[in-house]
Amino acid sequence: MKSETLPAPTFSEAHWVEGELVRGLMRTQRQAQWLSLVLMAVIVGVLWADVSPAWLAAWVLLGLGVAAWRWWILRRYQREVVHQGTDEHLAFFRRYRLFWPASALAWGITTLLYFDRSSLADQFICWLTMAGLAMIAANSLSSQLATMRGYIDTMAVTALAVMAWRMGVELRLQGPSYHWWLVVLLLVFWQVLRHAGQQLHETHRRNFELQFRNSQLIESLTRQTQAALDAVEIKNRFLASAAHDIRQPVHALGLYADWLGTEPELVHELAPKIVESTKAVNQLFDSLFDLARLDSGKVRLNIEPVDVAKLLRDLEVQYRPLCEAKGLQFRMRVRPGTAQSDPILLQRIVGNLISNAVKYTQRGGVLVASRVTAQGLRVDVWDTGVGIAPVHQREIFREFYKVPTHAGTEDGFGLGLYIVGRLTHILGHPLTLQSRPGRGSVFRLLLLPTDARAAAERTMSSLAQMTPPRE
C-alpha cells in the first residue's frame, strides 16, 4: 500500500504513532540482549586461536560493557516508563538514543580482530555473524528509522574504516584482490539493509496509523450507536408522554360531544370547553411538528431584517385575550428596531415564551418589552407567576421536562422551552433566565444578527442541542 492512499496524519495521531514506535523498539531489546551475548560467544570461539588473548579480552570487556549498559536501560525502562504515556516514552528514548550507535561501534571494531588476520574460513564465519547481526538490527530497530540507520551506518563505516586502514596503510594496497570484492559487497549490503529497513519502518508506521484511525473510528461508531440508542429512548419517552397528554383532551372531546348530542340546549356551556380541548390537541400537534422539523434538520431558514416592534404587536393581538380571560394584565413596552433573523422562527420563540408566562401566572400579569442595549436589540418577557427554583432552571430546557408541583404542568407537554432552546441555538440568539420561586421569571432574548451560513450548519447538525441559559 502506498503512503498516498491515506490522508496525512494529524498532530495528535503522529504524536501517538511516534510513541508506539518507541514501544515497539523497546519490546525487541530483551531478545537483542541475549542474541548479542550469544554472537559474542561465537566470535570468541571462532577467533580463540587466531587473535591475541589481550585483544580478544579487550573486545570482550567492551562488549560486556555495552551489554551492561543495555541491561541498565531496560531495567530503568521497565521500572519507570513502560506503563507511562507517549510523552514519557519519547523523552526516555531521546535521553538514551545514543546507545544504539555506541553498540554498533563496538561490533564494527570486531573487524580489527579478524579482517586479514585470521584464516579465510574464520573470516567467513565472522563476516556471516556480522551480516546476521546487521539484518537482525535492521528488523528490530526499523520502528525508529533514524536509530536503525544510525546503527547500520556506524557498523558499516567502522568496518570500512578498519578495512581501509589495513589495505591502504598497513598493506599499502598490495593485499589480495578479494579485499576489494569484500569492500564492494559490504557497500552493496549496507545500502540493501538501509532500503529494507526503510521499507519495514514505513510498514510499522502505516500499521500504527491504521490502528489509531481504527480506534478513532470504533470510538466514533460507539458514540453514534449510543446516540442512536439515546434517540430511540427519547422517542419512546416522547410517545409515552404524548399518548398520556393527548388522552385527556381527546377523552374530554368525546364526553362533550356525547353530552351535546343528548342535551343540545347546553351548547353555550359546552362549546367553550370543546374549543379549549381542541386547542390543547392543536398545541400538542404544533409541538410535534416543530420537534420533527428540528430533529430532521429540515427547518427552513429565511434570514432577513425583522421589524421587532411589529412582530411583538402581532403577538399582543394573539395573547392579550388569553391574559385577560385569566384576569391578568398584559403590558407592552416596545422600542422601534430591527433584527437580522428568521421572522417565523423568531415569532415562534417569543410566542412560546409569552405562552409559557401566561400558563404559569395566576395573578398579576405579563410584560413584554423590547429595548436597545450595548450588545443589540433585546426582548424581555416578564411574569409574576410561580417562578422556577435554581435547581430546575437548566432542566426546563430539556425535552419533556416538567417542573414538579407546578400548577399547570399537567396541561403541558414539556416541549415548549425545549423547542425555544433549540431555535435560539440555531438562530444564534442567546437566551438567559432569571427567576425567583413565588415571585416570577424573566426571559431575556438577545437578538444578535443571525449569520445565514452558520445557522444552516447548526440546523443540519444531527448533534445540535439546545443552548442552556447562561447565568
Tab-separated table of C-alpha atoms in Angstrom:
chain	number	residue	atom	x	y	z
A	1	MET	CA	0.000	0.000	0.000
A	2	LYS	CA	1.377	3.378	-0.943
A	3	SER	CA	1.533	6.062	1.666
A	4	GLU	CA	-0.504	8.379	-0.556
A	5	THR	CA	-3.568	6.169	-0.147
A	6	LEU	CA	-4.179	7.543	3.357
A	7	PRO	CA	-4.567	11.185	4.357
A	8	ALA	CA	-1.734	12.875	6.194
A	9	PRO	CA	-1.850	12.166	9.928
A	10	THR	CA	-2.893	14.889	12.334
A	11	PHE	CA	-0.524	16.142	15.025
A	12	SER	CA	-2.176	14.050	17.736
A	13	GLU	CA	-2.075	10.963	15.522
A	14	ALA	CA	1.591	11.480	14.572
A	15	HIS	CA	2.473	12.037	18.229
A	16	TRP	CA	0.736	8.810	19.281
A	17	VAL	CA	2.340	6.862	16.437
A	18	GLU	CA	5.817	8.052	17.443
A	19	GLY	CA	5.192	6.821	20.969
A	20	GLU	CA	4.024	3.417	19.717
A	21	LEU	CA	7.108	3.121	17.514
A	22	VAL	CA	9.274	3.648	20.580
A	23	ARG	CA	7.292	0.995	22.441
A	24	GLY	CA	7.812	-1.385	19.523
A	25	LEU	CA	11.552	-0.825	19.528
A	26	MET	CA	11.883	-1.329	23.276
A	27	ARG	CA	9.933	-4.604	23.093
A	28	THR	CA	12.680	-6.089	20.878
A	29	GLN	CA	15.615	-5.143	23.085
A	30	ARG	CA	15.487	-8.006	25.586
A	31	GLN	CA	15.817	-10.530	22.764
A	32	ALA	CA	18.577	-8.418	21.221
A	33	GLN	CA	20.409	-8.515	24.555
A	34	TRP	CA	20.584	-12.323	24.624
A	35	LEU	CA	21.356	-12.524	20.928
A	36	SER	CA	24.341	-10.178	21.261
A	37	LEU	CA	25.759	-12.310	24.077
A	38	VAL	CA	25.362	-15.497	22.002
A	39	LEU	CA	27.032	-13.921	18.952
A	40	MET	CA	29.807	-12.567	21.156
A	41	ALA	CA	30.478	-16.139	22.326
A	42	VAL	CA	30.530	-17.295	18.680
A	43	ILE	CA	33.114	-14.665	17.740
A	44	VAL	CA	35.275	-15.571	20.724
A	45	GLY	CA	35.083	-19.269	19.867
A	46	VAL	CA	35.963	-18.713	16.217
A	47	LEU	CA	38.897	-16.337	16.883
A	48	TRP	CA	40.264	-18.022	20.007
A	49	ALA	CA	43.288	-19.464	18.197
A	50	ASP	CA	43.791	-16.575	15.738
A	51	VAL	CA	43.819	-13.435	17.890
A	52	SER	CA	45.978	-12.242	20.732
A	53	PRO	CA	44.284	-13.050	24.054
A	54	ALA	CA	44.821	-9.433	25.187
A	55	TRP	CA	42.999	-8.013	22.131
A	56	LEU	CA	40.241	-10.572	22.407
A	57	ALA	CA	39.818	-9.896	26.139
A	58	ALA	CA	39.677	-6.142	25.485
A	59	TRP	CA	36.958	-6.621	22.902
A	60	VAL	CA	35.004	-8.957	25.224
A	61	LEU	CA	35.171	-6.357	28.008
A	62	LEU	CA	33.919	-3.714	25.590
A	63	GLY	CA	31.037	-5.969	24.519
A	64	LEU	CA	30.136	-6.794	28.117
A	65	GLY	CA	30.155	-3.093	28.951
A	66	VAL	CA	27.707	-2.430	26.114
A	67	ALA	CA	25.538	-5.351	27.304
A	68	ALA	CA	25.549	-3.996	30.874
A	69	TRP	CA	24.533	-0.571	29.563
A	70	ARG	CA	21.666	-2.133	27.602
A	71	TRP	CA	20.576	-4.128	30.673
A	72	TRP	CA	20.563	-0.947	32.807
A	73	ILE	CA	18.467	0.919	30.195
A	74	LEU	CA	15.974	-1.933	30.014
A	75	ARG	CA	15.681	-2.096	33.791
A	76	ARG	CA	15.016	1.604	34.007
A	77	TYR	CA	12.500	1.418	31.156
A	78	GLN	CA	10.599	-1.427	32.812
A	79	ARG	CA	10.605	0.307	36.174
A	80	GLU	CA	9.789	3.895	35.166
A	81	VAL	CA	8.415	4.164	31.638
A	82	VAL	CA	6.751	1.013	30.296
A	83	HIS	CA	3.315	1.883	31.723
A	84	GLN	CA	3.574	5.633	31.068
A	85	GLY	CA	2.192	7.667	28.185
A	86	THR	CA	3.529	8.801	24.849
A	87	ASP	CA	5.393	11.860	26.164
A	88	GLU	CA	7.324	9.794	28.706
A	89	HIS	CA	8.313	7.225	26.066
A	90	LEU	CA	9.541	9.871	23.668
A	91	ALA	CA	11.503	11.655	26.390
A	92	PHE	CA	13.101	8.378	27.539
A	93	PHE	CA	14.102	7.451	24.014
A	94	ARG	CA	15.629	10.868	23.320
A	95	ARG	CA	17.677	10.534	26.503
A	96	TYR	CA	19.222	7.148	25.571
A	97	ARG	CA	19.140	7.166	21.778
A	98	LEU	CA	22.986	7.236	21.541
A	99	PHE	CA	23.212	3.734	22.998
A	100	TRP	CA	22.486	2.023	19.683
A	101	PRO	CA	25.208	3.758	17.624
A	102	ALA	CA	27.629	3.038	20.501
A	103	SER	CA	26.648	-0.624	20.373
A	104	ALA	CA	27.161	-0.690	16.608
A	105	LEU	CA	30.607	0.889	17.054
A	106	ALA	CA	31.600	-1.914	19.420
A	107	TRP	CA	30.545	-4.514	16.877
A	108	GLY	CA	32.178	-2.667	13.987
A	109	ILE	CA	35.501	-2.703	15.838
A	110	THR	CA	35.318	-6.505	15.693
A	111	THR	CA	36.662	-6.192	12.140
A	112	LEU	CA	40.056	-5.341	13.679
A	113	LEU	CA	40.214	-8.853	15.137
A	114	TYR	CA	39.637	-10.916	12.008
A	115	PHE	CA	39.928	-8.954	8.758
A	116	ASP	CA	43.033	-10.301	7.016
A	117	ARG	CA	44.299	-11.538	10.396
A	118	SER	CA	42.677	-14.991	10.534
A	119	SER	CA	42.030	-17.834	8.143
A	120	LEU	CA	39.535	-17.345	5.298
A	121	ALA	CA	37.178	-19.839	6.899
A	122	ASP	CA	37.208	-17.954	10.194
A	123	GLN	CA	36.819	-14.633	8.372
A	124	PHE	CA	33.821	-16.039	6.514
A	125	ILE	CA	32.164	-17.102	9.766
A	126	CYS	CA	32.843	-13.703	11.344
A	127	TRP	CA	31.532	-11.804	8.304
A	128	LEU	CA	28.451	-14.048	8.309
A	129	THR	CA	27.924	-13.348	12.002
A	130	MET	CA	28.235	-9.598	11.433
A	131	ALA	CA	25.826	-9.742	8.476
A	132	GLY	CA	23.281	-11.672	10.530
A	133	LEU	CA	23.581	-9.166	13.374
A	134	ALA	CA	23.089	-6.261	10.947
A	135	MET	CA	19.990	-7.873	9.419
A	136	ILE	CA	18.504	-8.527	12.848
A	137	ALA	CA	19.251	-4.926	13.819
A	138	ALA	CA	17.582	-3.643	10.642
A	139	ASN	CA	14.477	-5.594	11.612
A	140	SER	CA	14.383	-4.912	15.365
A	141	LEU	CA	15.291	-1.221	15.108
A	142	SER	CA	13.226	-0.438	11.991
A	143	SER	CA	10.401	1.103	14.030
A	144	GLN	CA	12.767	4.044	14.591
A	145	LEU	CA	14.209	4.919	11.189
A	146	ALA	CA	16.944	7.270	12.430
A	147	THR	CA	18.081	4.751	15.052
A	148	MET	CA	18.167	1.898	12.544
A	149	ARG	CA	20.159	3.954	10.067
A	150	GLY	CA	22.492	5.166	12.791
A	151	TYR	CA	23.202	1.589	13.882
A	152	ILE	CA	23.825	0.210	10.392
A	153	ASP	CA	25.792	3.265	9.238
A	154	THR	CA	28.015	3.192	12.315
A	155	MET	CA	28.736	-0.528	11.933
A	156	ALA	CA	29.407	-0.250	8.183
A	157	VAL	CA	31.549	2.890	8.403
A	158	THR	CA	33.602	1.424	11.263
A	159	ALA	CA	34.190	-1.810	9.330
A	160	LEU	CA	35.097	0.117	6.164
A	161	ALA	CA	37.483	2.332	8.139
A	162	VAL	CA	39.237	-0.727	9.591
A	163	MET	CA	39.475	-2.288	6.128
A	164	ALA	CA	40.789	0.938	4.598
A	165	TRP	CA	43.473	1.159	7.304
A	166	ARG	CA	44.528	-2.447	6.757
A	167	MET	CA	44.505	-2.203	2.948
A	168	GLY	CA	45.908	1.278	2.493
A	169	VAL	CA	48.185	1.927	5.446
A	170	GLU	CA	49.435	-1.466	6.563
A	171	LEU	CA	49.416	-3.321	3.221
A	172	ARG	CA	49.887	-0.221	1.002
A	173	LEU	CA	47.280	-1.545	-1.458
A	174	GLN	CA	49.354	-4.685	-2.038
A	175	GLY	CA	46.900	-7.078	-0.426
A	176	PRO	CA	44.909	-9.816	-2.182
A	177	SER	CA	42.244	-8.774	-4.691
A	178	TYR	CA	39.406	-10.323	-2.711
A	179	HIS	CA	39.781	-7.403	-0.289
A	180	TRP	CA	38.260	-5.120	-2.914
A	181	TRP	CA	35.428	-7.529	-3.542
A	182	LEU	CA	34.744	-7.542	0.166
A	183	VAL	CA	34.559	-3.739	0.157
A	184	VAL	CA	32.117	-3.794	-2.781
A	185	LEU	CA	29.974	-6.454	-1.128
A	186	LEU	CA	29.943	-4.517	2.134
A	187	LEU	CA	28.872	-1.325	0.350
A	188	VAL	CA	26.093	-3.138	-1.541
A	189	PHE	CA	24.933	-4.975	1.589
A	190	TRP	CA	24.950	-1.703	3.532
A	191	GLN	CA	22.626	0.024	1.038
A	192	VAL	CA	20.347	-3.011	0.756
A	193	LEU	CA	19.925	-3.068	4.538
A	194	ARG	CA	19.156	0.660	4.632
A	195	HIS	CA	16.487	0.238	1.967
A	196	ALA	CA	14.978	-2.857	3.619
A	197	GLY	CA	14.958	-1.106	6.982
A	198	GLN	CA	13.162	1.897	5.485
A	199	GLN	CA	10.504	-0.367	3.959
A	200	LEU	CA	9.986	-2.073	7.300
A	201	HIS	CA	9.748	1.300	9.043
A	202	GLU	CA	7.077	2.507	6.631
A	203	THR	CA	5.144	-0.701	7.237
A	204	HIS	CA	5.346	-0.242	11.022
A	205	ARG	CA	4.289	3.385	10.775
A	206	ARG	CA	1.400	2.621	8.443
A	207	ASN	CA	0.173	-0.158	10.708
A	208	PHE	CA	0.157	2.137	13.734
A	209	GLU	CA	-1.587	4.895	11.762
A	210	LEU	CA	-4.268	2.421	10.730
A	211	GLN	CA	-4.534	1.212	14.317
A	212	PHE	CA	-5.010	4.788	15.539
A	213	ARG	CA	-7.628	5.552	12.912
A	214	ASN	CA	-9.440	2.296	13.534
A	215	SER	CA	-9.596	3.042	17.245
A	216	GLN	CA	-10.907	6.535	16.453
A	217	LEU	CA	-13.472	5.020	14.104
A	218	ILE	CA	-14.555	2.478	16.710
A	219	GLU	CA	-14.873	5.246	19.290
A	220	SER	CA	-16.891	7.343	16.853
A	221	LEU	CA	-19.154	4.409	15.989
A	222	THR	CA	-19.611	3.705	19.690
A	223	ARG	CA	-20.661	7.296	20.279
A	224	GLN	CA	-23.022	7.216	17.310
A	225	THR	CA	-24.505	3.916	18.446
A	226	GLN	CA	-25.057	5.331	21.915
A	227	ALA	CA	-26.576	8.468	20.380
A	228	ALA	CA	-28.921	6.294	18.315
A	229	LEU	CA	-29.915	4.323	21.403
A	230	ASP	CA	-30.470	7.558	23.298
A	231	ALA	CA	-32.584	8.844	20.408
A	232	VAL	CA	-34.699	5.688	20.494
A	233	GLU	CA	-35.131	6.092	24.235
A	234	ILE	CA	-36.097	9.738	23.805
A	235	LYS	CA	-38.636	8.850	21.124
A	236	ASN	CA	-40.085	6.118	23.310
A	237	ARG	CA	-40.430	8.571	26.173
A	238	PHE	CA	-41.924	11.077	23.779
A	239	LEU	CA	-44.541	8.667	22.507
A	240	ALA	CA	-45.433	7.621	26.046
A	241	SER	CA	-45.668	11.239	27.173
A	242	ALA	CA	-47.619	12.348	24.100
A	243	ALA	CA	-50.050	9.442	24.412
A	244	HIS	CA	-50.619	10.273	28.066
A	245	ASP	CA	-51.031	14.012	27.474
A	246	ILE	CA	-53.315	13.724	24.483
A	247	ARG	CA	-55.606	11.193	26.156
A	248	GLN	CA	-57.250	13.728	28.454
A	249	PRO	CA	-58.309	16.389	25.886
A	250	VAL	CA	-59.406	13.746	23.364
A	251	HIS	CA	-61.386	11.917	26.042
A	252	ALA	CA	-62.928	15.232	27.092
A	253	LEU	CA	-63.879	15.984	23.484
A	254	GLY	CA	-65.703	12.658	23.293
A	255	LEU	CA	-67.589	13.329	26.508
A	256	TYR	CA	-68.563	16.858	25.446
A	257	ALA	CA	-69.724	15.610	22.055
A	258	ASP	CA	-71.888	12.897	23.631
A	259	TRP	CA	-73.228	15.397	26.140
A	260	LEU	CA	-74.022	17.885	23.401
A	261	GLY	CA	-75.794	15.189	21.400
A	262	THR	CA	-78.103	14.311	24.288
A	263	GLU	CA	-78.599	17.851	25.607
A	264	PRO	CA	-78.255	20.346	22.719
A	265	GLU	CA	-79.619	23.158	24.876
A	266	LEU	CA	-76.248	23.204	26.722
A	267	VAL	CA	-74.376	24.275	23.584
A	268	HIS	CA	-73.393	27.630	25.095
A	269	GLU	CA	-71.796	25.917	28.098
A	270	LEU	CA	-70.153	23.061	26.216
A	271	ALA	CA	-68.840	24.970	23.174
A	272	PRO	CA	-66.059	26.830	25.122
A	273	LYS	CA	-64.956	23.548	26.682
A	274	ILE	CA	-64.811	21.867	23.284
A	275	VAL	CA	-62.764	24.789	21.984
A	276	GLU	CA	-60.295	24.508	24.882
A	277	SER	CA	-59.878	20.776	24.371
A	278	THR	CA	-59.346	21.328	20.648
A	279	LYS	CA	-56.702	23.962	21.397
A	280	ALA	CA	-54.896	21.514	23.662
A	281	VAL	CA	-54.796	18.913	20.897
A	282	ASN	CA	-53.620	21.506	18.355
A	283	GLN	CA	-50.907	22.685	20.737
A	284	LEU	CA	-49.558	19.154	21.041
A	285	PHE	CA	-49.533	18.662	17.279
A	286	ASP	CA	-47.804	22.033	16.760
A	287	SER	CA	-45.104	20.932	19.188
A	288	LEU	CA	-44.819	17.582	17.415
A	289	PHE	CA	-44.336	19.250	14.036
A	290	ASP	CA	-41.755	21.679	15.438
A	291	LEU	CA	-39.863	18.835	17.097
A	292	ALA	CA	-39.928	16.709	13.932
A	293	ARG	CA	-38.522	19.544	11.841
A	294	LEU	CA	-35.777	20.247	14.389
A	295	ASP	CA	-34.733	16.603	14.725
A	296	SER	CA	-34.659	16.062	10.965
A	297	GLY	CA	-32.704	19.267	10.321
A	298	LYS	CA	-35.356	20.413	7.848
A	299	VAL	CA	-36.066	23.788	9.405
A	300	ARG	CA	-36.186	26.243	6.530
A	301	LEU	CA	-34.394	29.471	7.269
A	302	ASN	CA	-35.275	32.826	5.763
A	303	ILE	CA	-32.868	35.323	7.292
A	304	GLU	CA	-33.958	38.899	6.708
A	305	PRO	CA	-34.453	42.170	8.607
A	306	VAL	CA	-37.338	41.704	11.048
A	307	ASP	CA	-39.401	44.604	12.403
A	308	VAL	CA	-39.382	43.563	16.050
A	309	ALA	CA	-41.986	46.141	17.093
A	310	LYS	CA	-44.468	44.830	14.515
A	311	LEU	CA	-43.734	41.228	15.496
A	312	LEU	CA	-44.490	41.985	19.153
A	313	ARG	CA	-47.680	43.867	18.272
A	314	ASP	CA	-48.893	40.850	16.284
A	315	LEU	CA	-48.217	38.606	19.284
A	316	GLU	CA	-50.074	41.038	21.522
A	317	VAL	CA	-53.208	40.540	19.441
A	318	GLN	CA	-52.900	36.781	19.957
A	319	TYR	CA	-52.062	36.614	23.663
A	320	ARG	CA	-53.786	39.633	25.241
A	321	PRO	CA	-57.205	37.932	25.189
A	322	LEU	CA	-55.737	34.863	26.925
A	323	CYS	CA	-54.316	37.054	29.678
A	324	GLU	CA	-57.483	38.992	30.180
A	325	ALA	CA	-59.523	35.772	30.238
A	326	LYS	CA	-57.418	34.706	33.265
A	327	GLY	CA	-57.799	38.106	34.911
A	328	LEU	CA	-54.158	39.044	34.217
A	329	GLN	CA	-52.688	42.314	32.979
A	330	PHE	CA	-50.865	42.251	29.656
A	331	ARG	CA	-48.451	45.133	29.109
A	332	MET	CA	-46.205	46.010	26.177
A	333	ARG	CA	-43.216	48.347	26.123
A	334	VAL	CA	-41.906	48.340	22.596
A	335	ARG	CA	-38.953	50.257	21.162
A	336	PRO	CA	-38.579	50.563	17.383
A	337	GLY	CA	-35.856	48.408	15.931
A	338	THR	CA	-34.994	45.616	13.512
A	339	ALA	CA	-33.158	42.322	13.926
A	340	GLN	CA	-31.456	40.106	11.364
A	341	SER	CA	-33.295	36.821	11.903
A	342	ASP	CA	-35.937	34.444	10.612
A	343	PRO	CA	-39.302	36.148	11.253
A	344	ILE	CA	-41.323	32.925	11.563
A	345	LEU	CA	-38.920	31.198	13.930
A	346	LEU	CA	-38.404	34.370	15.966
A	347	GLN	CA	-42.160	34.744	16.343
A	348	ARG	CA	-42.344	31.099	17.424
A	349	ILE	CA	-39.673	31.688	20.084
A	350	VAL	CA	-41.222	34.799	21.583
A	351	GLY	CA	-44.719	33.329	21.293
A	352	ASN	CA	-43.683	30.233	23.261
A	353	LEU	CA	-42.129	32.413	25.950
A	354	ILE	CA	-45.297	34.511	26.270
A	355	SER	CA	-47.496	31.400	26.267
A	356	ASN	CA	-45.348	29.880	28.978
A	357	ALA	CA	-45.593	33.073	31.055
A	358	VAL	CA	-49.385	33.168	30.748
A	359	LYS	CA	-49.743	29.472	31.624
A	360	TYR	CA	-47.819	29.685	34.905
A	361	THR	CA	-49.128	33.055	36.111
A	362	GLN	CA	-52.259	33.067	38.273
A	363	ARG	CA	-52.267	36.671	39.425
A	364	GLY	CA	-50.500	39.863	38.419
A	365	GLY	CA	-49.606	39.963	34.789
A	366	VAL	CA	-47.165	39.590	31.896
A	367	LEU	CA	-44.864	42.270	30.499
A	368	VAL	CA	-43.285	42.058	27.050
A	369	ALA	CA	-40.639	44.667	26.337
A	370	SER	CA	-38.024	45.390	23.715
A	371	ARG	CA	-35.052	47.600	24.436
A	372	VAL	CA	-31.788	48.640	22.830
A	373	THR	CA	-28.665	47.584	24.720
A	374	ALA	CA	-24.962	47.957	24.081
A	375	GLN	CA	-24.945	44.434	22.612
A	376	GLY	CA	-28.006	44.934	20.442
A	377	LEU	CA	-31.780	44.741	20.496
A	378	ARG	CA	-33.227	42.598	23.293
A	379	VAL	CA	-36.692	41.204	24.008
A	380	ASP	CA	-37.724	40.592	27.642
A	381	VAL	CA	-40.724	38.536	28.768
A	382	TRP	CA	-41.619	39.122	32.442
A	383	ASP	CA	-44.260	37.377	34.511
A	384	THR	CA	-45.392	37.314	38.129
A	385	GLY	CA	-46.005	33.592	38.141
A	386	VAL	CA	-44.832	30.692	40.264
A	387	GLY	CA	-41.148	31.165	39.375
A	388	ILE	CA	-38.535	28.472	38.885
A	389	ALA	CA	-36.170	27.217	41.569
A	390	PRO	CA	-32.438	27.334	40.670
A	391	VAL	CA	-32.244	23.521	40.654
A	392	HIS	CA	-34.756	23.418	37.787
A	393	GLN	CA	-33.588	26.418	35.748
A	394	ARG	CA	-31.327	24.395	33.455
A	395	GLU	CA	-33.562	21.340	33.386
A	396	ILE	CA	-36.590	23.170	31.959
A	397	PHE	CA	-34.857	23.316	28.572
A	398	ARG	CA	-34.696	19.532	28.404
A	399	GLU	CA	-37.096	17.556	26.260
A	400	PHE	CA	-40.350	16.588	28.065
A	401	TYR	CA	-39.187	18.132	31.338
A	402	LYS	CA	-41.920	19.449	33.644
A	403	VAL	CA	-41.185	21.188	36.912
A	404	PRO	CA	-42.690	19.062	39.693
A	405	THR	CA	-45.508	20.618	41.740
A	406	HIS	CA	-46.013	23.497	39.291
A	407	ALA	CA	-49.640	24.262	38.713
A	408	GLY	CA	-50.407	23.924	35.018
A	409	THR	CA	-47.792	21.317	34.198
A	410	GLU	CA	-50.466	18.702	33.786
A	411	ASP	CA	-51.693	20.602	30.714
A	412	GLY	CA	-48.274	20.891	29.093
A	413	PHE	CA	-46.069	18.505	27.208
A	414	GLY	CA	-42.580	19.592	28.271
A	415	LEU	CA	-41.676	20.686	24.739
A	416	GLY	CA	-42.208	24.448	24.640
A	417	LEU	CA	-38.975	25.608	26.254
A	418	TYR	CA	-37.047	22.724	24.686
A	419	ILE	CA	-38.082	23.997	21.254
A	420	VAL	CA	-37.263	27.564	22.295
A	421	GLY	CA	-33.780	26.469	23.331
A	422	ARG	CA	-33.180	24.640	20.059
A	423	LEU	CA	-34.414	27.546	17.933
A	424	THR	CA	-32.366	30.155	19.797
A	425	HIS	CA	-29.306	27.948	19.281
A	426	ILE	CA	-29.980	27.730	15.542
A	427	LEU	CA	-30.525	31.471	15.132
A	428	GLY	CA	-27.657	32.453	17.429
A	429	HIS	CA	-29.849	34.476	19.802
A	430	PRO	CA	-28.570	33.984	23.394
A	431	LEU	CA	-31.355	33.327	25.892
A	432	THR	CA	-30.951	33.970	29.622
A	433	LEU	CA	-33.257	33.350	32.549
A	434	GLN	CA	-33.684	34.926	35.965
A	435	SER	CA	-36.345	33.631	38.312
A	436	ARG	CA	-37.379	33.607	41.969
A	437	PRO	CA	-39.823	30.994	43.228
A	438	GLY	CA	-43.138	32.598	44.102
A	439	ARG	CA	-42.106	35.955	42.582
A	440	GLY	CA	-41.938	35.328	38.843
A	441	SER	CA	-39.471	34.990	36.000
A	442	VAL	CA	-37.889	36.966	33.188
A	443	PHE	CA	-36.554	35.536	29.933
A	444	ARG	CA	-34.160	37.801	28.024
A	445	LEU	CA	-33.608	37.139	24.324
A	446	LEU	CA	-30.656	38.999	22.791
A	447	LEU	CA	-31.233	39.423	19.063
A	448	LEU	CA	-27.682	39.204	17.763
A	449	PRO	CA	-27.558	39.241	13.944
A	450	THR	CA	-28.052	35.744	12.551
A	451	ASP	CA	-25.419	34.515	10.119
A	452	ALA	CA	-27.301	32.522	7.482
A	453	ARG	CA	-24.485	30.069	6.741
A	454	ALA	CA	-23.682	29.379	10.390
A	455	ALA	CA	-27.394	28.974	11.173
A	456	ALA	CA	-27.789	26.484	8.313
A	457	GLU	CA	-24.823	24.460	9.568
A	458	ARG	CA	-26.274	24.348	13.074
A	459	THR	CA	-29.630	23.327	11.652
A	460	MET	CA	-28.186	20.413	9.681
A	461	SER	CA	-26.066	19.161	12.538
A	462	SER	CA	-27.545	15.956	13.890
A	463	LEU	CA	-25.935	16.692	17.233
A	464	ALA	CA	-27.405	20.163	17.535
A	465	GLN	CA	-28.544	20.675	21.070
A	466	MET	CA	-30.282	23.476	22.788
A	467	THR	CA	-28.154	26.180	24.368
A	468	PRO	CA	-28.857	26.325	28.106
A	469	PRO	CA	-29.295	29.725	29.702
A	470	ARG	CA	-26.162	31.498	30.833
A	471	GLU	CA	-26.290	32.588	34.442
